Amino acid sequence: MTDYYERLGVSRDADGNEIKKAYRRLAMDSHPDRNNSPDAEDRFREVTEAYEVLRDPEKRALYDRYGEAGVKRGAGGGPGFGGFDFSDAFEVFMREFGGMSGLGDLFGGRGRPSRGPRRGSDLRMRLSVSLEEAARGAQRSVKVKVLDPCDSCEGTGAEAGTRPERCSTCGGAGQVRQVQRSMLGQFVSVRPCPACNGAGETISSPCGQCGGNGRRKVERMIELEIPAGVSTDDYLKLSGKGNAGASGGPRGDILVLVDVESDPAFERHGDDLVTNLAVTMSQAALGDEVEVATIIDGAARLKVPAGIQSGQALRLRGKGMPRLRESGRGDHIVRVLVWTPTQLSKDEKELFEKLRAVESPAPEPDLEEPGFWERVKRAFTA
Ligand SMILES: [Zn+2]
Ligand SMILES: [Zn+2]
């Protein structure tokens, strides 16, 4: 039995921020959408379970005092922490990092009914978009395979003219109780009825079209609206567009994990974009006005001030990425690189020699006084 702190790889006095950071890293790494190894789903569930306890000061205090028993039973009661399964883990993950879905939806507490119609499963997919699409926002049609209610039995799974019958093993409850006695006392466990798989109903003559499942797989085009400003790992959520539930249950959701492709011309730092601009030595010394290609505004005029140093950064305000679901945009930062000529024509050589005869020597570099770009770079690598 591993310790929750060990699972997240944090010390026992880690603060909330460290815990969240550690969880994000581990959850991203073990998320079954990105990790195909067979134990990824278990690891994802385990780190999420640990996170869900340690992020909550009350649960964490109970855990510190009583260990797992303190958070798994009693204490606050309710459906509680007894069976923390994969869909719980996925909801926690969405709540923490599903920046684009309404949090209300996620907290909307769709309990897991133990009998009768069940909510269909969520459909998860990845979608790659270019940086420009992420900047402009985009519309995409995507083909999905999704379970629809079978039209010949209307989702019941029973042959036309018949109806599902109440399960005789569980009497329709969908659950069976099992009592075990041992030296330590009596344990009552409740598990889904094995005869009806928890549905509470059985079908004696299954529908010929769907084999009694009540659902059939169909291919459908869905329209995705990718909002301007998305980043890799943002989720889009299409509520109620996922798989139909068993026994006529409601549909699950479609969850689209966005992947923003890297762009050879632009480095992205949050809402800011950075590009490089090469200038000649005379442009740097005398100043100039140049054109810079921006992500969605075409060519922008940029004034290069006289005396700029190689590595300094200039800012085109508001020409970066739009802020997701907010107004305003980040900046486009132009990193200026002074290019030293490698092959001089006869004229150039003469001029440089004349220049050398009159120019003042370069000053000692002042390491105490970082230039603007140094500061920008630090801010970005922090
Ligand atoms: Zn059917
Ligand atoms: Zn049953």
Tab-separated table of C-alpha atoms and ligand atoms in Angstrom:
chain	number	residue	atom	x	y	z
A	1	MET	CA	0.000	0.000	0.000
A	2	THR	CA	1.747	3.159	-1.127
A	3	ASP	CA	1.658	6.376	0.769
A	4	TYR	CA	-0.261	9.255	-0.876
A	5	TYR	CA	2.738	11.543	-0.510
A	6	GLU	CA	4.960	8.953	-2.156
A	7	ARG	CA	2.489	8.489	-4.982
A	8	LEU	CA	2.800	12.186	-5.803
A	9	GLY	CA	6.510	12.266	-5.034
A	10	VAL	CA	6.177	15.173	-2.587
A	11	SER	CA	7.376	15.638	0.968
A	12	ARG	CA	4.944	15.511	3.886
A	13	ASP	CA	5.166	19.267	4.348
A	14	ALA	CA	4.633	20.115	0.671
A	15	ASP	CA	2.309	23.069	0.166
A	16	GLY	CA	-0.796	23.109	-2.004
A	17	ASN	CA	1.083	24.486	-4.957
A	18	GLU	CA	3.734	21.792	-4.951
A	19	ILE	CA	1.058	19.141	-4.633
A	20	LYS	CA	-0.869	20.509	-7.575
A	21	LYS	CA	2.266	20.801	-9.698
A	22	ALA	CA	3.329	17.248	-8.901
A	23	TYR	CA	-0.145	15.982	-9.661
A	24	ARG	CA	-0.339	17.806	-12.962
A	25	ARG	CA	2.933	16.314	-14.108
A	26	LEU	CA	2.051	12.766	-13.085
A	27	ALA	CA	-1.494	12.935	-14.390
A	28	MET	CA	-0.359	14.277	-17.752
A	29	ASP	CA	2.205	11.526	-17.924
A	30	SER	CA	-0.152	8.679	-17.059
A	31	HIS	CA	-3.280	10.049	-18.747
A	32	PRO	CA	-4.651	7.186	-20.847
A	33	ASP	CA	-5.195	9.557	-23.750
A	34	ARG	CA	-1.466	10.039	-23.979
A	35	ASN	CA	-0.002	6.935	-22.420
A	36	ASN	CA	-0.772	3.565	-23.956
A	37	SER	CA	0.858	1.330	-21.383
A	38	PRO	CA	-1.588	-1.098	-19.764
A	39	ASP	CA	-1.089	0.210	-16.238
A	40	ALA	CA	-1.498	3.887	-17.201
A	41	GLU	CA	-5.170	3.940	-16.270
A	42	ASP	CA	-4.420	2.529	-12.816
A	43	ARG	CA	-1.604	4.942	-12.212
A	44	PHE	CA	-3.750	7.824	-13.370
A	45	ARG	CA	-6.466	6.779	-10.956
A	46	GLU	CA	-3.998	6.318	-8.089
A	47	VAL	CA	-2.282	9.679	-8.396
A	48	THR	CA	-5.650	11.388	-8.745
A	49	GLU	CA	-6.966	9.645	-5.646
A	50	ALA	CA	-3.905	10.784	-3.691
A	51	TYR	CA	-4.237	14.318	-5.042
A	52	GLU	CA	-7.921	14.537	-4.190
A	53	VAL	CA	-7.076	13.863	-0.544
A	54	LEU	CA	-3.927	15.933	-0.190
A	55	ARG	CA	-5.305	19.054	-1.896
A	56	ASP	CA	-8.091	19.296	0.684
A	57	PRO	CA	-6.740	20.495	4.061
A	58	GLU	CA	-9.436	18.648	6.029
A	59	LYS	CA	-9.014	15.341	4.264
A	60	ARG	CA	-5.276	15.757	4.392
A	61	ALA	CA	-5.354	16.263	8.167
A	62	LEU	CA	-7.466	13.127	8.537
A	63	TYR	CA	-5.106	11.236	6.318
A	64	ASP	CA	-2.063	12.418	8.256
A	65	ARG	CA	-3.683	11.216	11.466
A	66	TYR	CA	-5.432	8.027	10.488
A	67	GLY	CA	-3.994	7.075	7.118
A	68	GLU	CA	-6.216	5.808	4.347
A	69	ALA	CA	-8.861	4.590	6.772
A	70	GLY	CA	-9.380	8.197	7.821
A	71	VAL	CA	-10.449	9.319	4.367
A	72	LYS	CA	-12.062	6.213	2.945
A	73	ARG	CA	-14.828	5.709	5.422
A	74	GLY	CA	-17.142	7.778	7.541
A	75	ALA	CA	-15.719	11.237	7.929
A	76	GLY	CA	-18.129	13.376	6.047
A	77	GLY	CA	-20.025	10.345	4.867
A	78	GLY	CA	-21.809	10.576	1.563
A	79	PRO	CA	-20.859	8.546	-1.420
A	80	GLY	CA	-17.398	9.426	-0.193
A	81	PHE	CA	-14.164	7.993	-1.101
A	82	GLY	CA	-14.903	4.309	-0.973
A	83	GLY	CA	-14.659	3.434	-4.616
A	84	PHE	CA	-12.570	5.972	-6.401
A	85	ASP	CA	-12.743	4.757	-9.957
A	86	PHE	CA	-11.434	5.912	-13.260
A	87	SER	CA	-14.375	8.123	-14.110
A	88	ASP	CA	-14.018	9.888	-10.749
A	89	ALA	CA	-10.357	10.401	-11.539
A	90	PHE	CA	-11.173	11.757	-14.949
A	91	GLU	CA	-13.646	14.225	-13.489
A	92	VAL	CA	-11.087	15.469	-10.992
A	93	PHE	CA	-8.618	15.901	-13.797
A	94	MET	CA	-11.150	17.812	-15.878
A	95	ARG	CA	-12.072	19.987	-12.935
A	96	GLU	CA	-8.436	20.922	-12.377
A	97	PHE	CA	-7.186	21.261	-15.912
A	98	GLY	CA	-10.169	21.302	-18.237
A	99	GLY	CA	-9.806	25.044	-18.532
A	100	MET	CA	-12.267	25.350	-21.348
A	101	SER	CA	-15.259	23.545	-19.976
A	102	GLY	CA	-17.709	25.153	-17.637
A	103	LEU	CA	-16.718	24.026	-14.194
A	104	GLY	CA	-20.381	23.954	-13.262
A	105	ASP	CA	-20.918	21.068	-15.635
A	106	LEU	CA	-18.230	19.074	-13.987
A	107	PHE	CA	-19.438	19.671	-10.480
A	108	GLY	CA	-22.980	19.054	-11.596
A	109	GLY	CA	-22.595	15.779	-9.789
A	110	ARG	CA	-23.843	13.122	-12.095
A	111	GLY	CA	-23.999	10.357	-9.569
A	112	ARG	CA	-23.478	6.839	-10.750
A	113	PRO	CA	-26.869	5.222	-10.627
A	114	SER	CA	-26.559	1.633	-9.588
A	115	ARG	CA	-29.542	0.444	-11.535
A	116	GLY	CA	-31.722	1.133	-14.501
A	117	PRO	CA	-30.642	3.341	-17.365
A	118	ARG	CA	-27.037	4.357	-17.128
A	119	ARG	CA	-25.315	7.338	-18.560
A	120	GLY	CA	-23.307	6.465	-21.648
A	121	SER	CA	-19.552	6.673	-21.624
A	122	ASP	CA	-17.592	9.704	-22.725
A	123	LEU	CA	-15.846	9.687	-26.044
A	124	ARG	CA	-12.332	11.047	-25.888
A	125	MET	CA	-10.251	12.214	-28.782
A	126	ARG	CA	-7.276	14.371	-29.630
A	127	LEU	CA	-7.256	17.168	-32.152
A	128	SER	CA	-4.201	18.857	-33.623
A	129	VAL	CA	-4.443	22.473	-34.701
A	130	SER	CA	-1.806	24.790	-36.128
A	131	LEU	CA	-0.612	27.782	-34.148
A	132	GLU	CA	-2.397	30.054	-36.601
A	133	GLU	CA	-5.676	28.175	-36.088
A	134	ALA	CA	-5.156	28.463	-32.346
A	135	ALA	CA	-4.696	32.218	-32.808
A	136	ARG	CA	-7.686	32.776	-35.103
A	137	GLY	CA	-9.997	30.139	-33.714
A	138	ALA	CA	-11.211	27.469	-36.111
A	139	GLN	CA	-14.091	25.289	-37.167
A	140	ARG	CA	-13.432	21.622	-37.788
A	141	SER	CA	-15.616	18.761	-38.922
A	142	VAL	CA	-14.464	15.506	-37.405
A	143	LYS	CA	-15.719	11.987	-37.993
A	144	VAL	CA	-16.515	10.084	-34.790
A	145	LYS	CA	-17.779	6.594	-34.085
A	146	VAL	CA	-20.417	6.830	-31.433
A	147	LEU	CA	-23.040	4.550	-29.915
A	148	ASP	CA	-26.597	5.568	-30.799
A	149	PRO	CA	-29.757	4.096	-29.325
A	150	CYS	CA	-30.887	1.213	-31.536
A	151	ASP	CA	-33.899	2.414	-33.535
A	152	SER	CA	-35.593	-0.943	-33.910
A	153	CYS	CA	-35.923	-1.559	-30.132
A	154	GLU	CA	-35.760	2.119	-29.126
A	155	GLY	CA	-32.787	1.403	-26.916
A	156	THR	CA	-34.424	-1.202	-24.689
A	157	GLY	CA	-32.536	-4.130	-26.220
A	158	ALA	CA	-35.712	-6.237	-26.277
A	159	GLU	CA	-37.180	-7.604	-29.542
A	160	ALA	CA	-39.982	-5.451	-30.914
A	161	GLY	CA	-43.235	-6.304	-29.140
A	162	THR	CA	-41.495	-7.570	-25.982
A	163	ARG	CA	-40.197	-5.713	-22.965
A	164	PRO	CA	-37.278	-6.272	-20.599
A	165	GLU	CA	-38.347	-8.068	-17.433
A	166	ARG	CA	-37.456	-7.368	-13.890
A	167	CYS	CA	-34.353	-9.348	-12.885
A	168	SER	CA	-35.270	-12.239	-10.643
A	169	THR	CA	-31.855	-12.442	-8.949
A	170	CYS	CA	-31.841	-8.926	-7.505
A	171	GLY	CA	-35.563	-8.164	-7.780
A	172	GLY	CA	-34.799	-5.167	-9.953
A	173	ALA	CA	-32.478	-3.459	-7.486
A	174	GLY	CA	-29.428	-4.000	-9.676
A	175	GLN	CA	-27.348	-4.818	-6.595
A	176	VAL	CA	-26.830	-7.821	-4.399
A	177	ARG	CA	-25.699	-7.740	-0.794
A	178	GLN	CA	-23.263	-10.236	0.498
A	179	VAL	CA	-22.709	-10.867	4.189
A	180	GLN	CA	-19.421	-12.343	5.289
A	181	ARG	CA	-18.553	-13.298	8.806
A	182	SER	CA	-15.042	-13.456	10.064
A	183	MET	CA	-13.191	-13.229	13.337
A	184	LEU	CA	-13.250	-9.489	13.057
A	185	GLY	CA	-16.986	-9.303	12.700
A	186	GLN	CA	-19.523	-9.086	9.973
A	187	PHE	CA	-18.962	-7.421	6.645
A	188	VAL	CA	-21.693	-6.441	4.294
A	189	SER	CA	-20.623	-5.754	0.766
A	190	VAL	CA	-22.869	-4.499	-1.981
A	191	ARG	CA	-21.967	-5.263	-5.566
A	192	PRO	CA	-23.648	-5.049	-8.934
A	193	CYS	CA	-26.004	-7.944	-9.605
A	194	PRO	CA	-24.138	-10.528	-11.691
A	195	ALA	CA	-27.321	-11.723	-13.457
A	196	CYS	CA	-28.273	-8.360	-14.948
A	197	ASN	CA	-24.945	-6.501	-14.625
A	198	GLY	CA	-26.606	-3.977	-12.402
A	199	ALA	CA	-29.325	-3.050	-14.876
A	200	GLY	CA	-32.137	-4.495	-12.736
A	201	GLU	CA	-33.697	-5.965	-15.850
A	202	THR	CA	-33.099	-8.964	-18.063
A	203	ILE	CA	-34.060	-9.539	-21.659
A	204	SER	CA	-35.355	-12.923	-22.714
A	205	SER	CA	-35.701	-12.198	-26.430
A	206	PRO	CA	-32.970	-9.790	-27.462
A	207	CYS	CA	-33.447	-7.357	-30.317
A	208	GLY	CA	-32.118	-8.793	-33.576
A	209	GLN	CA	-30.646	-5.486	-34.714
A	210	CYS	CA	-28.430	-4.709	-31.714
A	211	GLY	CA	-28.175	-8.138	-30.056
A	212	GLY	CA	-29.844	-6.864	-26.902
A	213	ASN	CA	-27.355	-4.109	-26.238
A	214	GLY	CA	-29.846	-1.385	-27.099
A	215	ARG	CA	-27.161	0.578	-28.889
A	216	ARG	CA	-25.443	0.536	-32.234
A	217	LYS	CA	-22.206	2.074	-33.380
A	218	VAL	CA	-22.609	4.737	-36.032
A	219	GLU	CA	-20.259	7.123	-37.790
A	220	ARG	CA	-21.133	10.753	-37.615
A	221	MET	CA	-19.560	14.091	-38.440
A	222	ILE	CA	-19.409	16.533	-35.583
A	223	GLU	CA	-18.602	20.216	-35.767
A	224	LEU	CA	-15.956	21.517	-33.437
A	225	GLU	CA	-15.579	25.161	-32.611
A	226	ILE	CA	-12.009	25.771	-31.514
A	227	PRO	CA	-11.905	29.044	-29.596
A	228	ALA	CA	-9.126	31.527	-30.283
A	229	GLY	CA	-6.314	31.294	-27.747
A	230	VAL	CA	-6.353	27.550	-27.035
A	231	SER	CA	-3.237	25.820	-25.784
A	232	THR	CA	-2.085	22.238	-25.819
A	233	ASP	CA	-3.959	20.155	-23.225
A	234	ASP	CA	-7.024	22.382	-23.163
A	235	TYR	CA	-10.237	20.420	-23.456
A	236	LEU	CA	-13.330	21.039	-25.473
A	237	LYS	CA	-16.417	19.415	-24.073
A	238	LEU	CA	-19.504	18.578	-26.107
A	239	SER	CA	-22.046	17.755	-23.452
A	240	GLY	CA	-24.487	14.996	-24.260
A	241	LYS	CA	-22.910	14.135	-27.624
A	242	GLY	CA	-21.072	11.001	-26.496
A	243	ASN	CA	-22.186	7.393	-26.360
A	244	ALA	CA	-25.814	6.599	-25.646
A	245	GLY	CA	-26.325	4.945	-22.281
A	246	ALA	CA	-27.417	1.355	-21.748
A	247	SER	CA	-31.156	0.728	-21.285
A	248	GLY	CA	-32.035	4.109	-22.721
A	249	GLY	CA	-29.694	6.048	-20.439
A	250	PRO	CA	-28.558	9.564	-21.334
A	251	ARG	CA	-25.579	10.185	-23.553
A	252	GLY	CA	-22.083	10.776	-22.269
A	253	ASP	CA	-19.972	13.671	-23.483
A	254	ILE	CA	-17.401	14.088	-26.210
A	255	LEU	CA	-14.135	15.376	-24.817
A	256	VAL	CA	-11.608	16.780	-27.234
A	257	LEU	CA	-8.049	17.238	-26.042
A	258	VAL	CA	-6.370	19.969	-28.078
A	259	ASP	CA	-2.819	19.731	-29.325
A	260	VAL	CA	-1.366	22.954	-30.717
A	261	GLU	CA	1.407	22.146	-33.169
A	262	SER	CA	4.657	24.002	-32.752
A	263	ASP	CA	5.405	26.551	-35.448
A	264	PRO	CA	8.872	26.971	-36.961
A	265	ALA	CA	8.592	30.769	-36.978
A	266	PHE	CA	7.016	31.487	-33.609
A	267	GLU	CA	7.920	30.493	-30.087
A	268	ARG	CA	4.885	30.614	-27.847
A	269	HIS	CA	5.133	31.652	-24.211
A	270	GLY	CA	1.606	31.679	-22.870
A	271	ASP	CA	-0.128	34.475	-24.778
A	272	ASP	CA	3.113	36.013	-26.049
A	273	LEU	CA	4.874	35.029	-29.252
A	274	VAL	CA	8.572	35.467	-29.934
A	275	THR	CA	10.308	35.691	-33.317
A	276	ASN	CA	13.863	36.454	-34.322
A	277	LEU	CA	14.900	39.382	-36.471
A	278	ALA	CA	18.366	39.569	-38.034
A	279	VAL	CA	19.702	43.098	-38.682
A	280	THR	CA	22.975	44.259	-40.163
A	281	MET	CA	25.597	46.128	-38.160
A	282	SER	CA	24.680	49.434	-39.807
A	283	GLN	CA	20.968	48.903	-39.187
A	284	ALA	CA	21.773	48.260	-35.533
A	285	ALA	CA	23.995	51.314	-35.265
A	286	LEU	CA	21.840	53.756	-37.239
A	287	GLY	CA	18.374	52.398	-36.524
A	288	ASP	CA	15.798	51.411	-39.161
A	289	GLU	CA	12.196	50.605	-39.783
A	290	VAL	CA	11.425	47.030	-40.868
A	291	GLU	CA	8.444	44.781	-41.538
A	292	VAL	CA	7.744	41.820	-39.286
A	293	ALA	CA	5.304	39.011	-40.144
A	294	THR	CA	2.811	38.581	-37.298
A	295	ILE	CA	0.651	35.553	-36.596
A	296	ILE	CA	-2.672	36.958	-37.831
A	297	ASP	CA	-2.197	40.650	-38.555
A	298	GLY	CA	0.020	40.335	-41.615
A	299	ALA	CA	3.145	42.499	-41.815
A	300	ALA	CA	3.635	44.998	-38.996
A	301	ARG	CA	6.001	47.972	-39.103
A	302	LEU	CA	8.654	47.861	-36.419
A	303	LYS	CA	11.040	50.658	-35.494
A	304	VAL	CA	14.507	49.379	-34.668
A	305	PRO	CA	16.083	52.099	-32.521
A	306	ALA	CA	19.618	53.285	-33.238
A	307	GLY	CA	22.158	51.592	-30.996
A	308	ILE	CA	20.240	48.397	-30.367
A	309	GLN	CA	22.348	45.513	-29.021
A	310	SER	CA	22.230	41.976	-30.303
A	311	GLY	CA	19.790	39.951	-28.188
A	312	GLN	CA	17.623	42.899	-27.202
A	313	ALA	CA	13.893	42.463	-27.547
A	314	LEU	CA	11.306	44.794	-29.040
A	315	ARG	CA	7.633	44.503	-28.389
A	316	LEU	CA	4.678	44.681	-30.762
A	317	ARG	CA	1.904	45.172	-28.248
A	318	GLY	CA	-1.271	43.184	-28.684
A	319	LYS	CA	-0.008	41.262	-31.727
A	320	GLY	CA	0.397	37.944	-29.907
A	321	MET	CA	-2.125	35.212	-29.103
A	322	PRO	CA	-5.673	36.094	-28.088
A	323	ARG	CA	-6.435	35.347	-24.454
A	324	LEU	CA	-8.713	32.341	-24.220
A	325	ARG	CA	-12.255	33.368	-23.373
A	326	GLU	CA	-11.091	36.872	-22.496
A	327	SER	CA	-10.613	40.037	-24.404
A	328	GLY	CA	-7.191	41.287	-25.329
A	329	ARG	CA	-4.124	39.647	-26.726
A	330	GLY	CA	-0.578	38.931	-25.697
A	331	ASP	CA	2.405	40.642	-27.314
A	332	HIS	CA	4.619	39.728	-30.227
A	333	ILE	CA	8.181	40.031	-29.015
A	334	VAL	CA	10.916	40.498	-31.602
A	335	ARG	CA	14.337	39.310	-30.546
A	336	VAL	CA	16.930	41.334	-32.497
A	337	LEU	CA	20.104	39.556	-33.590
A	338	VAL	CA	22.889	41.617	-35.108
A	339	TRP	CA	24.426	39.817	-38.027
A	340	THR	CA	28.149	40.151	-38.629
A	341	PRO	CA	29.028	39.895	-42.341
A	342	THR	CA	31.180	36.900	-43.182
A	343	GLN	CA	32.268	37.860	-46.681
A	344	LEU	CA	33.128	41.466	-47.378
A	345	SER	CA	33.221	43.052	-50.786
A	346	LYS	CA	36.168	45.325	-51.534
A	347	ASP	CA	34.059	48.419	-50.833
A	348	GLU	CA	32.723	47.050	-47.576
A	349	LYS	CA	36.182	46.127	-46.423
A	350	GLU	CA	37.450	49.625	-47.117
A	351	LEU	CA	34.570	51.186	-45.233
A	352	PHE	CA	35.030	48.911	-42.240
A	353	GLU	CA	38.708	49.763	-42.162
A	354	LYS	CA	37.883	53.469	-42.217
A	355	LEU	CA	35.378	52.863	-39.444
A	356	ARG	CA	37.918	50.995	-37.361
A	357	ALA	CA	40.304	53.920	-37.594
A	358	VAL	CA	37.772	56.309	-36.036
A	359	GLU	CA	35.439	54.224	-33.856
A	360	SER	CA	35.643	54.082	-30.082
A	361	PRO	CA	36.359	50.708	-28.499
A	362	ALA	CA	33.528	48.503	-27.239
A	363	PRO	CA	32.867	49.037	-23.514
A	364	GLU	CA	33.521	46.368	-20.917
A	365	PRO	CA	30.390	44.248	-20.615
A	366	ASP	CA	28.507	45.144	-17.440
A	367	LEU	CA	27.364	41.814	-16.021
A	368	GLU	CA	25.519	43.515	-13.167
A	369	GLU	CA	23.159	45.282	-15.517
A	370	PRO	CA	21.187	42.757	-17.533
A	371	GLY	CA	19.677	44.057	-20.742
A	372	PHE	CA	16.006	44.011	-21.501
A	373	TRP	CA	16.186	40.718	-23.335
A	374	GLU	CA	17.958	39.092	-20.420
A	375	ARG	CA	15.084	40.133	-18.224
A	376	VAL	CA	12.523	38.933	-20.734
A	377	LYS	CA	14.342	35.654	-21.154
A	378	ARG	CA	14.469	35.135	-17.406
A	379	ALA	CA	10.788	35.779	-17.105
A	380	PHE	CA	10.164	33.135	-19.742
A	381	THR	CA	12.417	30.453	-18.368
A	382	ALA	CA	11.335	30.931	-14.766
B	1	ZN	ZN	-32.131	-3.055	-30.694
B	2	ZN	ZN	-30.213	-8.417	-11.265
